[in-house]
Coordinates of C-alpha atoms and ligand atoms in Angstrom, one line a residue:
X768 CA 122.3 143.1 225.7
X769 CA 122.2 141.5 229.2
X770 CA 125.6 138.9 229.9
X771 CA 128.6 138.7 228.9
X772 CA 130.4 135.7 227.2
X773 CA 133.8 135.6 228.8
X774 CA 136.6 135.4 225.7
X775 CA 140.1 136.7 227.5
X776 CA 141.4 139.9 227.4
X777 CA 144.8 141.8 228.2
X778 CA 145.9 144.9 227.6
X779 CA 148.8 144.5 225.3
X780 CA 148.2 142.1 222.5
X781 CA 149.8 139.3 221.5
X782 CA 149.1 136.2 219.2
X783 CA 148.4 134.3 222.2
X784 CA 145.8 137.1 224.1
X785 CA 144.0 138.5 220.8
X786 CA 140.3 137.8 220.9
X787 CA 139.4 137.3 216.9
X788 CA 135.8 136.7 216.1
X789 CA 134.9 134.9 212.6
X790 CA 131.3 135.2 212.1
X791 CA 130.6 132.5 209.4
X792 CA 131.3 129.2 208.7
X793 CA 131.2 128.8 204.9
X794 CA 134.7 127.9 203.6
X795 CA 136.3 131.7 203.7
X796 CA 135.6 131.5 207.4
X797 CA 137.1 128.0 208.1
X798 CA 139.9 128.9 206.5
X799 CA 140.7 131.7 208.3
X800 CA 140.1 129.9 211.3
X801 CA 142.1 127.2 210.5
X802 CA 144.7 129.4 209.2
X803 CA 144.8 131.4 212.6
X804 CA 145.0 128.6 214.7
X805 CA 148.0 126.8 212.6
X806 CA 149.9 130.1 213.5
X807 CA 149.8 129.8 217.1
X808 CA 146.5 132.1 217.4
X809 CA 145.0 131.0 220.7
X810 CA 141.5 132.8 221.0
X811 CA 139.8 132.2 217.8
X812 CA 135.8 131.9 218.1
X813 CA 133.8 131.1 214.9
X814 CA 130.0 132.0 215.4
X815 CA 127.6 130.5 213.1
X816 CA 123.9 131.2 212.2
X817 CA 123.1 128.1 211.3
X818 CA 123.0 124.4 212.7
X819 CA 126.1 123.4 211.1
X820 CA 129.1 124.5 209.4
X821 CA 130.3 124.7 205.8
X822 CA 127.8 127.4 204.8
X823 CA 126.9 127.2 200.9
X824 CA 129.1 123.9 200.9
X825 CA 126.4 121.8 202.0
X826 CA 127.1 117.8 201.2
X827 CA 124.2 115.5 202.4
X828 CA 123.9 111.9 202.3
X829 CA 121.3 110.7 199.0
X830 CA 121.2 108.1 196.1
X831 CA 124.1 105.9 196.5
X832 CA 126.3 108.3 198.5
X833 CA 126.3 111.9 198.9
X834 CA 124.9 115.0 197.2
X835 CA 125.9 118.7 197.1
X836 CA 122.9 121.1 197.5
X837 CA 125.7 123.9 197.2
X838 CA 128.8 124.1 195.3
X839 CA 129.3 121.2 193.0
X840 CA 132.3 121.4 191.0
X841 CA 135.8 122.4 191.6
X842 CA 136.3 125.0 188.6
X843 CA 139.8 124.7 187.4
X844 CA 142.9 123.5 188.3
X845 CA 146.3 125.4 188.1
X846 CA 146.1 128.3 190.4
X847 CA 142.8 127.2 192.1
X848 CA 143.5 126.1 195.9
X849 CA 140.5 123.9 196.4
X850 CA 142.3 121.8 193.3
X851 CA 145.9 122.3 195.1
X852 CA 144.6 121.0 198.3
X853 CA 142.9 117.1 197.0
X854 CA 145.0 116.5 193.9
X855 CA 147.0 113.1 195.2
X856 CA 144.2 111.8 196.4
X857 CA 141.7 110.8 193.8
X858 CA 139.0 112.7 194.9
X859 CA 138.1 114.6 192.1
X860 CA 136.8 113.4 188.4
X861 CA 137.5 115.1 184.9
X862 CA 134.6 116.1 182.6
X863 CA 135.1 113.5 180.1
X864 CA 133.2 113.4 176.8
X865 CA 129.9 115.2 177.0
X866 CA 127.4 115.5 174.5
X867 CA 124.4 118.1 175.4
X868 CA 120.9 117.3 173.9
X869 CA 118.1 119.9 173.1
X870 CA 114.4 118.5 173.3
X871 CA 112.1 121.4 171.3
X872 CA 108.7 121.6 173.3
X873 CA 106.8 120.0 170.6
X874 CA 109.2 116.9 171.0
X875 CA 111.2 117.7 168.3
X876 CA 114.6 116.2 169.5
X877 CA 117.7 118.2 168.0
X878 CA 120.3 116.6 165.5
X879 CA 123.9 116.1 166.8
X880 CA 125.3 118.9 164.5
X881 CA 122.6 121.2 165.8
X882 CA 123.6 120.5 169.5
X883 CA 127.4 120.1 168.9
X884 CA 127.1 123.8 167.3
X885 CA 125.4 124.7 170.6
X886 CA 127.6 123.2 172.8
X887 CA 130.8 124.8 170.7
X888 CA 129.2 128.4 171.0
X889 CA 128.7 127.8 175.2
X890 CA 131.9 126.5 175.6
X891 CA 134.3 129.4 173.5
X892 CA 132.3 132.3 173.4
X893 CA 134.7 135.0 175.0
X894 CA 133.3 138.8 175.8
X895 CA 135.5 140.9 174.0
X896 CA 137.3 143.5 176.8
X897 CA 136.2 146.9 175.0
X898 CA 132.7 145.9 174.3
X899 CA 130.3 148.7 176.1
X900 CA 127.1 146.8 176.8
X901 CA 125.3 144.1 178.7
X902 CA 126.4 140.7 178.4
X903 CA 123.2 140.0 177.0
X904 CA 123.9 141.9 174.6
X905 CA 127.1 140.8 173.3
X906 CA 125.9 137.4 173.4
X907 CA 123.4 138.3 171.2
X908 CA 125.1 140.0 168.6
X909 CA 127.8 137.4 168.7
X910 CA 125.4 134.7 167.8
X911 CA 123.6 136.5 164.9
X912 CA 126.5 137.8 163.2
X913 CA 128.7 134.8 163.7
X914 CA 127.2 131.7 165.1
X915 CA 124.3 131.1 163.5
X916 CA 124.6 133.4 160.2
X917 CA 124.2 130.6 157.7
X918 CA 121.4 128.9 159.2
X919 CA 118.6 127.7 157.4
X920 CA 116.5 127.7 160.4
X921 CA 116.1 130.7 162.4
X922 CA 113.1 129.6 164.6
X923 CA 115.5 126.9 166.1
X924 CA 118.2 129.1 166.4
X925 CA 116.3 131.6 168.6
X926 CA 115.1 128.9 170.7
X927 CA 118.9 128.0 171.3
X928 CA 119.7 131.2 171.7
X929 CA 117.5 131.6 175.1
X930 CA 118.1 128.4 176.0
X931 CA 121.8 129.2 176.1
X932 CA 121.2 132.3 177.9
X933 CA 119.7 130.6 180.8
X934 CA 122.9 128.2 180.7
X935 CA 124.8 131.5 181.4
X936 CA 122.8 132.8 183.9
X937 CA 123.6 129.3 185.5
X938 CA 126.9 130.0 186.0
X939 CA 126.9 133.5 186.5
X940 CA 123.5 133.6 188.9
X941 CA 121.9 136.9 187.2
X942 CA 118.5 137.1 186.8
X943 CA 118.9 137.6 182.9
X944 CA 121.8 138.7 180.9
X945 CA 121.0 141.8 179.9
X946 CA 121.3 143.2 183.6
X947 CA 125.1 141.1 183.8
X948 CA 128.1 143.3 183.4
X949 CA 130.9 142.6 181.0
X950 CA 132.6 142.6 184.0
X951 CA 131.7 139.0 185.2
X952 CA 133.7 138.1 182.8
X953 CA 136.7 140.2 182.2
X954 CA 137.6 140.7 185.8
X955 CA 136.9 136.4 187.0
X956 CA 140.3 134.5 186.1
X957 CA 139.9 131.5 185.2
X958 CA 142.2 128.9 186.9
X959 CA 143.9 126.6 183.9
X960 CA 142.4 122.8 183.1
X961 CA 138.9 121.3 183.7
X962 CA 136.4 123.7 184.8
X963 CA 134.4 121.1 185.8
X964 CA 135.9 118.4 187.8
X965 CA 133.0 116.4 190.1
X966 CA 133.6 115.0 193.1
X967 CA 133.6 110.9 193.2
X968 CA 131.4 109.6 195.7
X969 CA 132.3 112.2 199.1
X970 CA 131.5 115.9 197.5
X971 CA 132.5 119.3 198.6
X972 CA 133.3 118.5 201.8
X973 CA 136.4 116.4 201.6
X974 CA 138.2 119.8 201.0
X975 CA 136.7 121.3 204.0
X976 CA 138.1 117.9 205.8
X977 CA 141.2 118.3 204.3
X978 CA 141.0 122.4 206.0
X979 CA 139.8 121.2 209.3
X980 CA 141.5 118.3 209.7
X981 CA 138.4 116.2 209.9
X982 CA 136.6 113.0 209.2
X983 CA 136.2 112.4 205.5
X984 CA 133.1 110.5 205.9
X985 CA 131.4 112.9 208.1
X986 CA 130.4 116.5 206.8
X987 CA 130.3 118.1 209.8
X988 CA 132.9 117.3 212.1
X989 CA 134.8 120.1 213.1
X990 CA 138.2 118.8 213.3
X991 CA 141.1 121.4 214.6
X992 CA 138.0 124.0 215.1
X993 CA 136.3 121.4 218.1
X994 CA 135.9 123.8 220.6
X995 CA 136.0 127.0 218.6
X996 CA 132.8 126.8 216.9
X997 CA 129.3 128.1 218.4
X998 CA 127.2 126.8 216.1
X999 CA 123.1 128.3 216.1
X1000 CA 124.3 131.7 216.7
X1001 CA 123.2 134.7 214.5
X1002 CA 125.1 137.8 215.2
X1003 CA 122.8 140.3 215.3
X1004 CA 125.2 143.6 216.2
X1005 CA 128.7 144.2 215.7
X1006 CA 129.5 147.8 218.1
X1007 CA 132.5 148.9 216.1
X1008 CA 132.5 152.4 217.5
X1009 CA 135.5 153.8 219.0
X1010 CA 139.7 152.3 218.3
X1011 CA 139.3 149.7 221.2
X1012 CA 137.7 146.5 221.5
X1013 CA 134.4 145.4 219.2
X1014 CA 131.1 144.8 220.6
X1015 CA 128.6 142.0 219.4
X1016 CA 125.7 140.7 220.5
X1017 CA 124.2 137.2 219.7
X1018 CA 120.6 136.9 221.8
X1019 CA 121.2 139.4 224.3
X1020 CA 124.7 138.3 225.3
X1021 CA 127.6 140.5 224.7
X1022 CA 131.0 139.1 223.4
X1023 CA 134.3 141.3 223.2
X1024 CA 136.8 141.1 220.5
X1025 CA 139.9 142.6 219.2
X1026 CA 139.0 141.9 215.5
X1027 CA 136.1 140.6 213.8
X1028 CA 136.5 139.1 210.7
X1029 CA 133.1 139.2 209.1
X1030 CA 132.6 136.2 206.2
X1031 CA 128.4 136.7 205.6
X1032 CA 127.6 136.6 202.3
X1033 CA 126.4 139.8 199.9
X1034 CA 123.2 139.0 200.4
X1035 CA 123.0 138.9 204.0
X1036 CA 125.0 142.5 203.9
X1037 CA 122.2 143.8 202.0
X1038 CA 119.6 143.0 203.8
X1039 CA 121.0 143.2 207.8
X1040 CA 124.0 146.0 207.3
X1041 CA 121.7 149.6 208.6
X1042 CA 120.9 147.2 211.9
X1043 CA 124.7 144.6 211.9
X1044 CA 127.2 147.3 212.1
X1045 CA 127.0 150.0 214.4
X1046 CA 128.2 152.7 213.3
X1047 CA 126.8 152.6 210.1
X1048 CA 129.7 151.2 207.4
X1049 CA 131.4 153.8 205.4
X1050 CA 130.3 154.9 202.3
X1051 CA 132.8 152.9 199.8
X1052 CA 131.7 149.8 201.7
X1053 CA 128.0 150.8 201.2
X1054 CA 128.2 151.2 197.4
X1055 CA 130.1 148.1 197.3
X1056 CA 127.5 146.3 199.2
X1057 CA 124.4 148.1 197.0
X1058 CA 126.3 147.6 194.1
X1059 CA 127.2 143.8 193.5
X1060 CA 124.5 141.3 193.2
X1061 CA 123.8 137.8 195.0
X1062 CA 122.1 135.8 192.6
X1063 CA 119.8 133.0 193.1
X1064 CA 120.8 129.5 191.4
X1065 CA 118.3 126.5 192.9
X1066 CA 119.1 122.7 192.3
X1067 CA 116.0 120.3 192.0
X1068 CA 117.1 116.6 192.5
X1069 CA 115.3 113.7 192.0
X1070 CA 116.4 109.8 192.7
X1071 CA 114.5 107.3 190.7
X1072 CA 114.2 103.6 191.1
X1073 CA 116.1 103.9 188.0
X1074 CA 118.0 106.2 185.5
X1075 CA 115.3 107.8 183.2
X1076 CA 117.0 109.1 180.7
X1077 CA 118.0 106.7 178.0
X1078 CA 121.6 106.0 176.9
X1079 CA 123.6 107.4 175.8
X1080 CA 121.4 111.0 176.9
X1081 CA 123.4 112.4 179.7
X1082 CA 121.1 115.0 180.2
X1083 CA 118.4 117.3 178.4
X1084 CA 117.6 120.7 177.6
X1085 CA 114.8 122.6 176.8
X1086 CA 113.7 124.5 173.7
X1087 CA 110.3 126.8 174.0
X1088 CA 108.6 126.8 170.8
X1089 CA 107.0 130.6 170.8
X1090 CA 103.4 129.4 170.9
X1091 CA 104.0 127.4 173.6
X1092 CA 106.1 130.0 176.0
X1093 CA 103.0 132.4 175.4
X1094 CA 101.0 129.7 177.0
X1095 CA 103.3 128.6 179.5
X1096 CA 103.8 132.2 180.6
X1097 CA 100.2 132.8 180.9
X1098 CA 99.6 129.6 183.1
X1099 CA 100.5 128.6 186.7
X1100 CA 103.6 126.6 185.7
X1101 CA 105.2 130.2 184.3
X1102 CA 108.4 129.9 186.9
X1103 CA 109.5 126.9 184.8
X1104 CA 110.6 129.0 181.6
X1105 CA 113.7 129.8 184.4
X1106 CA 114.5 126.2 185.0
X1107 CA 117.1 125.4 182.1
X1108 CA 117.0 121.4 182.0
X1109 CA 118.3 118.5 183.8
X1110 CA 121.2 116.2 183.6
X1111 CA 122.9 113.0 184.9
X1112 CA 125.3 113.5 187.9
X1113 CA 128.5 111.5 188.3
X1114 CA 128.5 108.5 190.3
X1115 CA 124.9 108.6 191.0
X1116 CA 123.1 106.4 188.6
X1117 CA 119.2 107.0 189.4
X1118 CA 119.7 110.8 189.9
X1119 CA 118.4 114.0 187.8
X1120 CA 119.9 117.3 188.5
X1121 CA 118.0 120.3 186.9
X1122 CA 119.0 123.8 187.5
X1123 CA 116.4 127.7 188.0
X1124 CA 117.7 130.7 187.8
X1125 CA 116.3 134.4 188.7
X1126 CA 112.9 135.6 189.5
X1127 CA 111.7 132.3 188.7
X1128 CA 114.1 130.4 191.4
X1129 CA 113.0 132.6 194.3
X1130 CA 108.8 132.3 193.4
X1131 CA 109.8 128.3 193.2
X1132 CA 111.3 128.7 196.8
X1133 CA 108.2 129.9 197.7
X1134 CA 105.8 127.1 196.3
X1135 CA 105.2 123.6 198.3
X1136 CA 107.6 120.9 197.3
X1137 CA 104.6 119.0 195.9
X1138 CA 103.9 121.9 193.7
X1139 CA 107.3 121.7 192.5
X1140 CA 107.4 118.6 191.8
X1141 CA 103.7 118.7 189.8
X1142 CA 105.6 121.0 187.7
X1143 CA 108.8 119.2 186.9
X1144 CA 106.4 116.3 185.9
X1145 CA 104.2 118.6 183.7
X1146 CA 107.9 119.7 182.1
X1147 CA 108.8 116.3 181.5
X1148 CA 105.8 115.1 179.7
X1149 CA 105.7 118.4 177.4
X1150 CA 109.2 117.5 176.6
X1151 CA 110.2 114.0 176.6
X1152 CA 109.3 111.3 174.1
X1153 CA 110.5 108.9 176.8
X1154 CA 108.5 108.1 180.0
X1155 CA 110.2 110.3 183.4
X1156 CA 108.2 108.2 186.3
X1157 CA 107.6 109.2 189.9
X1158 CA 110.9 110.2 191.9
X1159 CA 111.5 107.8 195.1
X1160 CA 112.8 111.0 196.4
X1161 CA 112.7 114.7 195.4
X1162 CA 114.5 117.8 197.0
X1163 CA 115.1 121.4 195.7
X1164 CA 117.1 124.4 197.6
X1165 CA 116.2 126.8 198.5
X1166 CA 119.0 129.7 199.1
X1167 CA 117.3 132.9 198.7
X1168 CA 114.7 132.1 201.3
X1169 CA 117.1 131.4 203.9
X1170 CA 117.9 134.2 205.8
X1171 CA 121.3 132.9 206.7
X1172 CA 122.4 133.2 202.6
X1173 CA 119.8 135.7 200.7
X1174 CA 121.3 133.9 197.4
X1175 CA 123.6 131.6 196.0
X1176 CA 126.9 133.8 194.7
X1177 CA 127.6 137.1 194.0
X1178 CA 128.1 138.9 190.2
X1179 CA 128.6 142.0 188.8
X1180 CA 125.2 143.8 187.4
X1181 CA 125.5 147.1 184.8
X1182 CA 124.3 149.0 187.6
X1183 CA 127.5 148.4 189.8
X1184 CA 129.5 149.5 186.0
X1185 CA 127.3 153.0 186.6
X1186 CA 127.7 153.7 190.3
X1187 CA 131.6 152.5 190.2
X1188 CA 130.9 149.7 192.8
X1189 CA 134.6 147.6 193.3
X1190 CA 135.1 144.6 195.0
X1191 CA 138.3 145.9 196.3
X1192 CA 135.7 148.3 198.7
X1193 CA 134.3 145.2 200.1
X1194 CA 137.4 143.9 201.0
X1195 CA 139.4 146.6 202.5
X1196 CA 139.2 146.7 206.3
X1197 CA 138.1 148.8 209.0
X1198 CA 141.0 150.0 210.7
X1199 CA 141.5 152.5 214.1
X1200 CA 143.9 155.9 213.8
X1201 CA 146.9 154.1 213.9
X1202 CA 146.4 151.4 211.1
X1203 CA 145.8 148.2 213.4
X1204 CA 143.1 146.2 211.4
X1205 CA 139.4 145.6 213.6
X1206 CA 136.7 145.1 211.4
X1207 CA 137.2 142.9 208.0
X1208 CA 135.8 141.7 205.5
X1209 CA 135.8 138.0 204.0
X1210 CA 133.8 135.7 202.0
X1211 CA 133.4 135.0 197.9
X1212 CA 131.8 138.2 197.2
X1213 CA 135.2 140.0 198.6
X1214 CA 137.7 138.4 196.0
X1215 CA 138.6 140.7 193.2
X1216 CA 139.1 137.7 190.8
X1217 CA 137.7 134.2 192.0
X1218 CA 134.3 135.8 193.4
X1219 CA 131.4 133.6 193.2
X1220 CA 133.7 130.0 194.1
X1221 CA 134.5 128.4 197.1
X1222 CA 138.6 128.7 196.1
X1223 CA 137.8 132.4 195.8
X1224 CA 135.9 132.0 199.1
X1225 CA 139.2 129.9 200.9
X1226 CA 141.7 132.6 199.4
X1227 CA 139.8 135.5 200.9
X1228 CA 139.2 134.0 204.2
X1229 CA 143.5 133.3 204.1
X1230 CA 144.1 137.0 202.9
X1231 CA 142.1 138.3 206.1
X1232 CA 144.0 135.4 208.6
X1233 CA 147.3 136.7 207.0
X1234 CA 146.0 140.5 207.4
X1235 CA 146.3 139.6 211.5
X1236 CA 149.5 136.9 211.2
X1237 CA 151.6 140.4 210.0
X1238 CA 149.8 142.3 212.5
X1239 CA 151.0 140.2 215.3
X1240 CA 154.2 139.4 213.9
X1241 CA 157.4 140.4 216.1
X1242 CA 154.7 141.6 218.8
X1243 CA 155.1 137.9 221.0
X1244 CA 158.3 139.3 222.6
X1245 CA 156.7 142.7 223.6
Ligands
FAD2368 C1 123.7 126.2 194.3 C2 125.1 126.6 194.4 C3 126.0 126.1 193.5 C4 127.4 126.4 193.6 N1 128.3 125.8 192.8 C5 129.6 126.0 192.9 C6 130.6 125.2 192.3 O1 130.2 124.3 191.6 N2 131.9 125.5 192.5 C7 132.3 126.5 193.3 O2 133.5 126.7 193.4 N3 131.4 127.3 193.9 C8 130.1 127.1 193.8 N4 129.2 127.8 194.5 C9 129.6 129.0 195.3 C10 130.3 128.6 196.6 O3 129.4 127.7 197.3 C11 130.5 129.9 197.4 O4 131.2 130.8 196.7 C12 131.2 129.6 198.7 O5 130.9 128.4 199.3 C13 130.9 130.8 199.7 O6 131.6 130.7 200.9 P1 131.7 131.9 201.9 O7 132.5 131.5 203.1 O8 132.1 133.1 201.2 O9 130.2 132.2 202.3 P2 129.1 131.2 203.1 O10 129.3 129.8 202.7 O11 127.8 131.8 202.8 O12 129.4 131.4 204.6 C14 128.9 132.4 205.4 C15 128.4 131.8 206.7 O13 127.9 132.9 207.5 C16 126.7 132.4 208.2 N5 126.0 133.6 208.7 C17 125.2 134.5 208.0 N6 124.8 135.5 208.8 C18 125.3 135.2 210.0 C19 125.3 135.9 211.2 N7 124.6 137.1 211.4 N8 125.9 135.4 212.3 C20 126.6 134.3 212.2 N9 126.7 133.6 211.0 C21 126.1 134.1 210.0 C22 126.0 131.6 207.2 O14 125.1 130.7 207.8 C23 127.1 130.9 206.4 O15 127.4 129.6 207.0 C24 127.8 127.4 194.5 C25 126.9 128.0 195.4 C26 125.5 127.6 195.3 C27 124.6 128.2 196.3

């Protein structure tokens, strides 16, 4: 630690003296920073790792307008605040009609029944509250005893069956089901209406506009927070020792604060916590931290000259035939058993989204896009009766490898059922002797019921900026 980056300081405190450090800026810590500012907070510093803000809300400009290479969809709408925040303006598109289809690896293509059954099994399967067990495993059971007890075809049914556990894995970001706690599902609410509502033609970031204030048409303008952002700056210490002001260091410089409000995600906790805090964190938040999980979910996208899928196919899925997975496992291309299958996106005509998951996503990180790609073309010709040319243009994520992110969102593994891990310890704060809040936590991870979302993200980051707004409240006059 050698300088010192001058934020003010006073001895008593007041809304317009306290020096608040956000270190993040995904959504949770935009919207406490926006939320801090709007209530007359004058020292309000974001610091942020990477070379722009909206962490893993990420819209770039591809196809015909913009994709997201984070979240995607705005899951529900009554009691979700991303939905509360664009609803007049048009922003947002339902799910309409969807019909799913299964291709079988030796090009089998499934009937509609057969996929509609699928589909219907996906879409209301609910894990029943006193079940003890994996999700996996209730899954499982479920689908024997109920789903598929009639069928005259079990070899197609257990290719469904891990099909459709990959699908869930999608949404849920575990490696496999078996290792997912019952949990995941009991303890997410689900906000009422379309759990899938797409963007039209802007993405994710018009809500983070809407937050900051800012240019529609440019992700990345920082709106209300000009001035208050240091982008490229990776905290690597946060001094927390002692009832008084915080420590932190970014490269050797030292910056004071009052609070911190800390918004990285789970799986930048795990890895950088015994060297980020010091003091070490207290236990509760430990087992917290060791306890959840941050996933890894990858997109691949590819723009064509034109759609390759023919109508009406708005997407496909794929079923291993046994013989088949034995020899894909045993070959190079084994990382694509992870990689579920790919469908159309709204208002982009020439695009293919496909979706990894697990163990699979973070080796794919790890290959040359080329390779990738060699793959995805290997996939398509194993599958598809139908010719999938060239891409013009081919990108995939890759979240786990960034050491900004570790991961895509957070769940709930058994393990955390055995060791008791809460979300609740994530969130609490760090307080001195006499109650006054200095170190807290933020960030999707940290809310008890909308974790792994970006309204769960937004809600905690407004919890923690209204944590400091009762702080400070009455304290102007003092
Ligand atoms: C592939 C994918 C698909 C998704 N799909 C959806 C979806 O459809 N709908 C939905 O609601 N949600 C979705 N999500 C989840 C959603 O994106 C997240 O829950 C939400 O954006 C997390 O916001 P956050 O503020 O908690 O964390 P982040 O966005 O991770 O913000 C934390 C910030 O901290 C920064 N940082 C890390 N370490 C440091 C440091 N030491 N110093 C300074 N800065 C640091 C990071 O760079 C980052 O910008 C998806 C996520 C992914 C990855």
């Amino acid at each position: 630690m050698s300088s010192c980056m001058e934020i003010p300081s006073s001895l008593v405190k007041t809304k317009e003296t306290a020096r608040i450090v956000i270190i993040g800026a995904g959504a949770s810590g935009i919207a406490a920073a926006t939320r801090l500012l709007e209530q007359g907070f004058k020292h309000v510093t974001v610091f942020e790792a990477e070379d722009r803000i909206g962490g893993r809300i990420n819209t770039i400009p591809f196809g015909e307008n913009v994709m997201d290479l984070g979240a995607q969809w705005c899951h529900g709408e009554g009691g979700n605040v991303v939905y509360e925040k664009v609803k007049d303006l048009d922003v947002l598109k339902p799910t309409g009609e969807y019909q799913m289809h299964f291709l079988r690896s030796n090009k089998d293509i499934l009937s509609e029944g057969q996929s509609r059954a699928i589909a219907e099994f996906l879409a209301t399967f609910k894990v029943d509250e006193n079940y003890e067990g994996s999700v996996g495993d209730f899954v499982t059971q479920l689908y024997w005893k109920d789903a598929v007890k009639d069928t005259d075809n079990k070899t197609v049914a257990k290719e469904a069956l891990d099909c459709m556990k990959k699908v869930i894995c999608t949404s849920d970001a575990c490696d496999h089901l078996f290792e997912l706690s019952t949990r995941n599902h009991l303890n997410f609410k689900e906000c009422d209406g379309d759990q899938n509502l797409s963007w039209k033609d802007k993405g994710f970031w018009v809500f983070l506009s809407l937050l900051l204030g800012a240019d529609k048409d440019k992700p990345g303008d920082q709106g209300s927070l000009k001035g208050h952002v240091r982008l490229n700056r990776r905290i690597a210490e946060i001094n927390w020792s002692g009832s008084g002001e915080l420590l932190l260091c970014w490269n050797g410089e030292i910056v004071r604060a009052d609070h911190v409000i800390c918004t990285v995600s789970l799986g930048v906790l795990k890895e950088k916590h015994p060297k980020l805090f010091v003091p070490p964190l207290p236990s509760p938040k430990l087992k917290a931290i060791d306890g959840l999980n941050l996933g890894t979910v990858n997109k691949l996208i590819l723009e064509f000259e034109e759609q390759p899928l023919p109508e009406p196919m708005l997407d496909v899925m794929f079923l291993w035939v046994e013989a088949d997975l034995r020899e894909l496992q045993a070959g190079e291309f084994f990382w694509l058993e992870s990689l579920c299958g790919f469908h159309r996106v709204d208002g982009q005509p020439r695009i293919l989204e496909g979706w990894i998951i697990g163990a699979h996503a973070r080796y794919m990180e790890t290959l040359t896009e080329e390779k990738v790609l060699e793959g995805i073309q290997w996939l398509f010709r194993k599958f598809c009766t139908f010719d999938v040319p060239h891409p013009k243009r081919f990108l995939r994520t890759q979240w786990h490898s960034n050491p900004n992110f570790r991961g895509s969102y957070s769940y709930y593994p058994t393990y955390s059922d055995e060791i008791r891990a809460a979300r609740s310890d994530l969130e609490s704060p760090l307080s001195n002797m006499a109650g006054n809040p200095r170190l807290q936590f933020a960030g999707e991870a940290s809310s008890r019921d909308h974790f792994s979302t970006v309204h769960g993200a937004t809600e905690s980051g407004w919890r923690e900026a209204d944590r400091l707004i009762e702080f400070y409240k009455g304290r102007d006059e003092i």
